N, CA, C and O of each residue as an XYZ file, in Angstrom:
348
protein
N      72.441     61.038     -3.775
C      72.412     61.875     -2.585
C      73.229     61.201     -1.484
O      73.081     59.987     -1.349
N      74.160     61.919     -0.601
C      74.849     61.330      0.119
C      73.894     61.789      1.758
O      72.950     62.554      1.954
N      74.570     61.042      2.531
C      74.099     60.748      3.901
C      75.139     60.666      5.056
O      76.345     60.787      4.840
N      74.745     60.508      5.985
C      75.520     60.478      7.274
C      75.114     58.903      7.309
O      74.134     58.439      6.726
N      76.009     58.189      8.068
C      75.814     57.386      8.833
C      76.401     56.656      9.904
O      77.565     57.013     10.087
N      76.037     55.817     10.632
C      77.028     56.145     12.374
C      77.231     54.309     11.894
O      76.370     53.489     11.573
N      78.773     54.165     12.029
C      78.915     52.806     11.962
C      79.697     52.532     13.175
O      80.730     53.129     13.477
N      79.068     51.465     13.943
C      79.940     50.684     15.380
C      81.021     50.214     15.053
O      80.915     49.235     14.314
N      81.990     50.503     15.293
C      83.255     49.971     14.945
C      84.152     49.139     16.041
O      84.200     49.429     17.237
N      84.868     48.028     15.402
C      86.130     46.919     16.285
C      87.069     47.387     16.482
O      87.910     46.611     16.029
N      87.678     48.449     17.011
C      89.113     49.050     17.017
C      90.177     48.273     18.093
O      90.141     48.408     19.316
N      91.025     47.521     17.417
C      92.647     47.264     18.054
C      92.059     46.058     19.078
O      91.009     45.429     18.947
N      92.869     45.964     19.925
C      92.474     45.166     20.824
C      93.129     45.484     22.312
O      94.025     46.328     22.335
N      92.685     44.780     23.713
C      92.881     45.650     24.989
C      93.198     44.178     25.376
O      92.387     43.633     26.125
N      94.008     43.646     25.063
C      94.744     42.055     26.029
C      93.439     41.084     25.743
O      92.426     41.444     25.144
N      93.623     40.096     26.164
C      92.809     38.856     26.147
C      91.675     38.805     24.917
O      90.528     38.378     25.045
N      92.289     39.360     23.659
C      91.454     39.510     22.311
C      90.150     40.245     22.098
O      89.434     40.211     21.097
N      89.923     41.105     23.542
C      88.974     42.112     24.046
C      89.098     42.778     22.399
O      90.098     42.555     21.717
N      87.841     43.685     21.852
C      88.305     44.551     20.946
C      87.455     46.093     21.683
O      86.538     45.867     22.473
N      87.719     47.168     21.460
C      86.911     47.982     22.352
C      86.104     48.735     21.277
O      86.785     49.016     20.290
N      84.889     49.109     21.231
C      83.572     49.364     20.417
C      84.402     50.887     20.277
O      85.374     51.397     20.835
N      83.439     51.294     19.209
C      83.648     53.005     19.276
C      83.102     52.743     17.648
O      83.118     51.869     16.781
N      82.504     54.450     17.933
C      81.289     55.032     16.805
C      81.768     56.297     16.327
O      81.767     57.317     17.015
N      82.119     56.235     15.316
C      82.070     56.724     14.134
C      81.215     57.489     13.328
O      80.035     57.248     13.580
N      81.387     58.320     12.455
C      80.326     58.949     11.436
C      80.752     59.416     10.330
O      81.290     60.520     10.413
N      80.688     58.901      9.229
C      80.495     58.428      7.960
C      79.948     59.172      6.656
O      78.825     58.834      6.284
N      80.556     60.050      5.997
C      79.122     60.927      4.965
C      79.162     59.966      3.638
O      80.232     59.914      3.033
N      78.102     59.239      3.179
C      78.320     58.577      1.820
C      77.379     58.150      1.693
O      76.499     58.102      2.553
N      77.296     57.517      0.023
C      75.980     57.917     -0.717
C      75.191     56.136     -0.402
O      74.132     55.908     -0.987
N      75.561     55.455      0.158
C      74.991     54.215      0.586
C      76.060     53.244      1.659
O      77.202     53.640      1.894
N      75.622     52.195      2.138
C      76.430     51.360      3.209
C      77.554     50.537      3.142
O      78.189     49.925      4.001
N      77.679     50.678      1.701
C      78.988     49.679      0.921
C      79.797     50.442      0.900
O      80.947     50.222      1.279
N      79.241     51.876      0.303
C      80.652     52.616      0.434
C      81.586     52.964      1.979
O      82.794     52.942      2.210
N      80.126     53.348      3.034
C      80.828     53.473      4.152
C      81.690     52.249      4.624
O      82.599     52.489      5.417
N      81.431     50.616      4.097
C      81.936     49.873      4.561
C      83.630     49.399      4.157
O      84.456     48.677      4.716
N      83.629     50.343      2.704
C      84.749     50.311      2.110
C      85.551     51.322      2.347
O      86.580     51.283      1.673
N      85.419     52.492      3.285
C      86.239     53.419      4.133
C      86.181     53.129      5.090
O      87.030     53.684      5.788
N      85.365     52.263      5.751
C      85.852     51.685      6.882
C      87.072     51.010      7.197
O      87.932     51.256      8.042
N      86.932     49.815      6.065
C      88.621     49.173      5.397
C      89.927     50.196      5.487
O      90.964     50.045      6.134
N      89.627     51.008      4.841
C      90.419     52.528      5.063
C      91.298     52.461      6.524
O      92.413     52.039      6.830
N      90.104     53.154      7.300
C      90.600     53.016      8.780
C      92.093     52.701      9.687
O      92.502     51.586     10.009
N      92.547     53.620      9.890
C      93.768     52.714     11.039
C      92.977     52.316     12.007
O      91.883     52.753     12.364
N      93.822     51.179     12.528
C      93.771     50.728     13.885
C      91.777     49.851     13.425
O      91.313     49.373     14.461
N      91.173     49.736     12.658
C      89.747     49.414     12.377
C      89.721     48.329     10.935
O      88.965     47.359     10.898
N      90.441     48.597     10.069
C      90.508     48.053      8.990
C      89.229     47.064      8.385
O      89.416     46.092      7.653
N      88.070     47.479      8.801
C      87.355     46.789      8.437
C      86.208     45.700      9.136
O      85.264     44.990      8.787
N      87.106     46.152     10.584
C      86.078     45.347     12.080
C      84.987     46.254     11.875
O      85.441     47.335     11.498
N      83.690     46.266     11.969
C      82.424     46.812     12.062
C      81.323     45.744     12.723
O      81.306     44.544     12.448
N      80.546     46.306     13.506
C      78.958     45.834     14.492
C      78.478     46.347     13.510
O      78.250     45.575     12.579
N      78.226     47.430     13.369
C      77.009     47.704     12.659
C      76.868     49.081     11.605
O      77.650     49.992     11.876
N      76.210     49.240     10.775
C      76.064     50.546     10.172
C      74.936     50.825     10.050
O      74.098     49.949      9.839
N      74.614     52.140     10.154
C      72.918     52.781      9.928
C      72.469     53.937      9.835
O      72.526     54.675     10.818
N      72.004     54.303      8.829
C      72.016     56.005      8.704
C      71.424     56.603      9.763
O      70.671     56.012     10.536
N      71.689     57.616      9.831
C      71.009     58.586     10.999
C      69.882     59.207     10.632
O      69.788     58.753      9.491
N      68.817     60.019     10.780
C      67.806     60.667     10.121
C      68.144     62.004     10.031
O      68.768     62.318     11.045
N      67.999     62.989      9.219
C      68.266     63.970      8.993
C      68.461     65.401     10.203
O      69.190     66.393     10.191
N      67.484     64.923     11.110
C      67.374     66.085     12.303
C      69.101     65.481     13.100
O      70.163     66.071     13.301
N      68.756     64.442     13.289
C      70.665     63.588     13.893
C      71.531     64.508     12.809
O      72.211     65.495     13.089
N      71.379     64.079     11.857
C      72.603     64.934     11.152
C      72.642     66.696     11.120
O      73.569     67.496     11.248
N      71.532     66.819     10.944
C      71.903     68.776     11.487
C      72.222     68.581     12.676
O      72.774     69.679     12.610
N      72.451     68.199     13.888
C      72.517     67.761     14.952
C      74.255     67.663     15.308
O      74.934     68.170     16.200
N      74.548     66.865     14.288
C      75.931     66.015     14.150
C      76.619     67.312     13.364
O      77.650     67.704     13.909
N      76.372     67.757     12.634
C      77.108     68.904     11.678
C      77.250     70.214     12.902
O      78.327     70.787     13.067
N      76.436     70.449     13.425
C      76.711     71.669     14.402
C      77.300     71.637     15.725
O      77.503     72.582     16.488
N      77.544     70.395     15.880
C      78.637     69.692     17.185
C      79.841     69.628     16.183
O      80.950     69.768     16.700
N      79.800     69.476     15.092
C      81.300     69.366     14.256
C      81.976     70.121     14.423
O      83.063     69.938     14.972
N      81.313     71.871     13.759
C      81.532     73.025     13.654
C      81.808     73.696     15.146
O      82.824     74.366     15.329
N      80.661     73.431     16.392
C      81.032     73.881     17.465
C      82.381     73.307     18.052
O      83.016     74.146     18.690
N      82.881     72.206     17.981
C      83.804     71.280     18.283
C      85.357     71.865     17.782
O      86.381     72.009     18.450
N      85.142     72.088     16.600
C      86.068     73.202     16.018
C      87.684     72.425     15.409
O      88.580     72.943     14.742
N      87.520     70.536     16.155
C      88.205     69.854     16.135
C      88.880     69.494     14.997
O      90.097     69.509     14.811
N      87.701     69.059     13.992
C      88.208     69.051     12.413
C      86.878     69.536     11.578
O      85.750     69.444     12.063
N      87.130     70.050     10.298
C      86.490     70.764      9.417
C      85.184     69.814      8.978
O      85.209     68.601      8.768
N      83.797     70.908      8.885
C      82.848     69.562      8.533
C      83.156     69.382      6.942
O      82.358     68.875      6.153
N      84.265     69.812      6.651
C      84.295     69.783      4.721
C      85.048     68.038      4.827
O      84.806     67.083      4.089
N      86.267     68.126      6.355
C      87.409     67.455      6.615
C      86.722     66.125      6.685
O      87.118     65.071      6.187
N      85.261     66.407      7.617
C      84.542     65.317      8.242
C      83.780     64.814      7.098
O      83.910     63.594      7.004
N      83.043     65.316      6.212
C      82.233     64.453      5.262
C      83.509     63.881      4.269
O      83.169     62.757      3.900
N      84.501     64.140      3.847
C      85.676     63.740      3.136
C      86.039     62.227      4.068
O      86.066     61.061      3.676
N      86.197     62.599      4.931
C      86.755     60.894      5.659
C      86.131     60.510      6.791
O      85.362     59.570      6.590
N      86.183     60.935      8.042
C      85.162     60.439      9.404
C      85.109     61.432      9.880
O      85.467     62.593      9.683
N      84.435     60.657     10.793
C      84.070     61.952     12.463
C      83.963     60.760     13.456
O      83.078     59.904     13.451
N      85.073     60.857     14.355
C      84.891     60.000     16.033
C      84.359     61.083     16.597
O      84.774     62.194     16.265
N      83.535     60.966     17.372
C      82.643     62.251     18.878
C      83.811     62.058     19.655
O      84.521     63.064     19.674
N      84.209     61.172     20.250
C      85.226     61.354     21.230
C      86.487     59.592     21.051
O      86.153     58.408     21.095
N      87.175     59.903     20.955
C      88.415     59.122     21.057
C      89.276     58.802     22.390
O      90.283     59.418     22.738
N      88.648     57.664     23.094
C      90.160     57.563     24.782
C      91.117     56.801     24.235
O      92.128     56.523     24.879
C-alpha cells in the first residue's frame, strides 16, 4: 500500500553555505523509497531533515488542494512530488 509522505528538504544554497528548508510531498510505499526520489530531485539531490508520513485525513486534505490548485495533476503528483509553494 502506498502513502503520502511530507519530507523536509536541503535545497541549493543562499551564500554563506545557508541551505533554505522546503517541504515536499511524496506518494510511496515506505521511507527508503521516498528517500531514493529524493536523490532524484534537482537542486535537492538527496539533502533531507526529515521524512514522515502524514495520516490519512492530511492526505485527503493534500489531494484536494492538488486538484483545487490545478498546478500539476494528482496522477503527475503521486508519480514524482508535490512542493505547496516554491519562492
Amino acid at each position: 500500500m502506498r502513502y503520502w509522505y511530507r519530507a523536509v528538504l536541503l535545497r541549493g544554497h543562499e551564500g554563506a553555505r545557508k541551505q533554505k528548508e522546503l517541504t515536499a510531498y511524496l506518494f510511496a510505499e515506505n521511507p527508503v523509497e521516498v528517500r531514493d526520489r529524493i536523490i532524484e530531485m534537482p537542486a535537492v539531490r538527496g539533502r533531507y531533515k526529515s521524512i514522515r508520513r502524514i495520516s490519512d485525513d492530511q492526505a485527503m486534505r493534500l489531494e484536494k488542494r492538488i486538484v483545487d490548485e490545478g498546478r500539476i495533476t494528482l496522477e503527475k503528483a503521486r508519480e514524482t512530488w508535490y512542493y505547496p509553494d516554491i519562492n
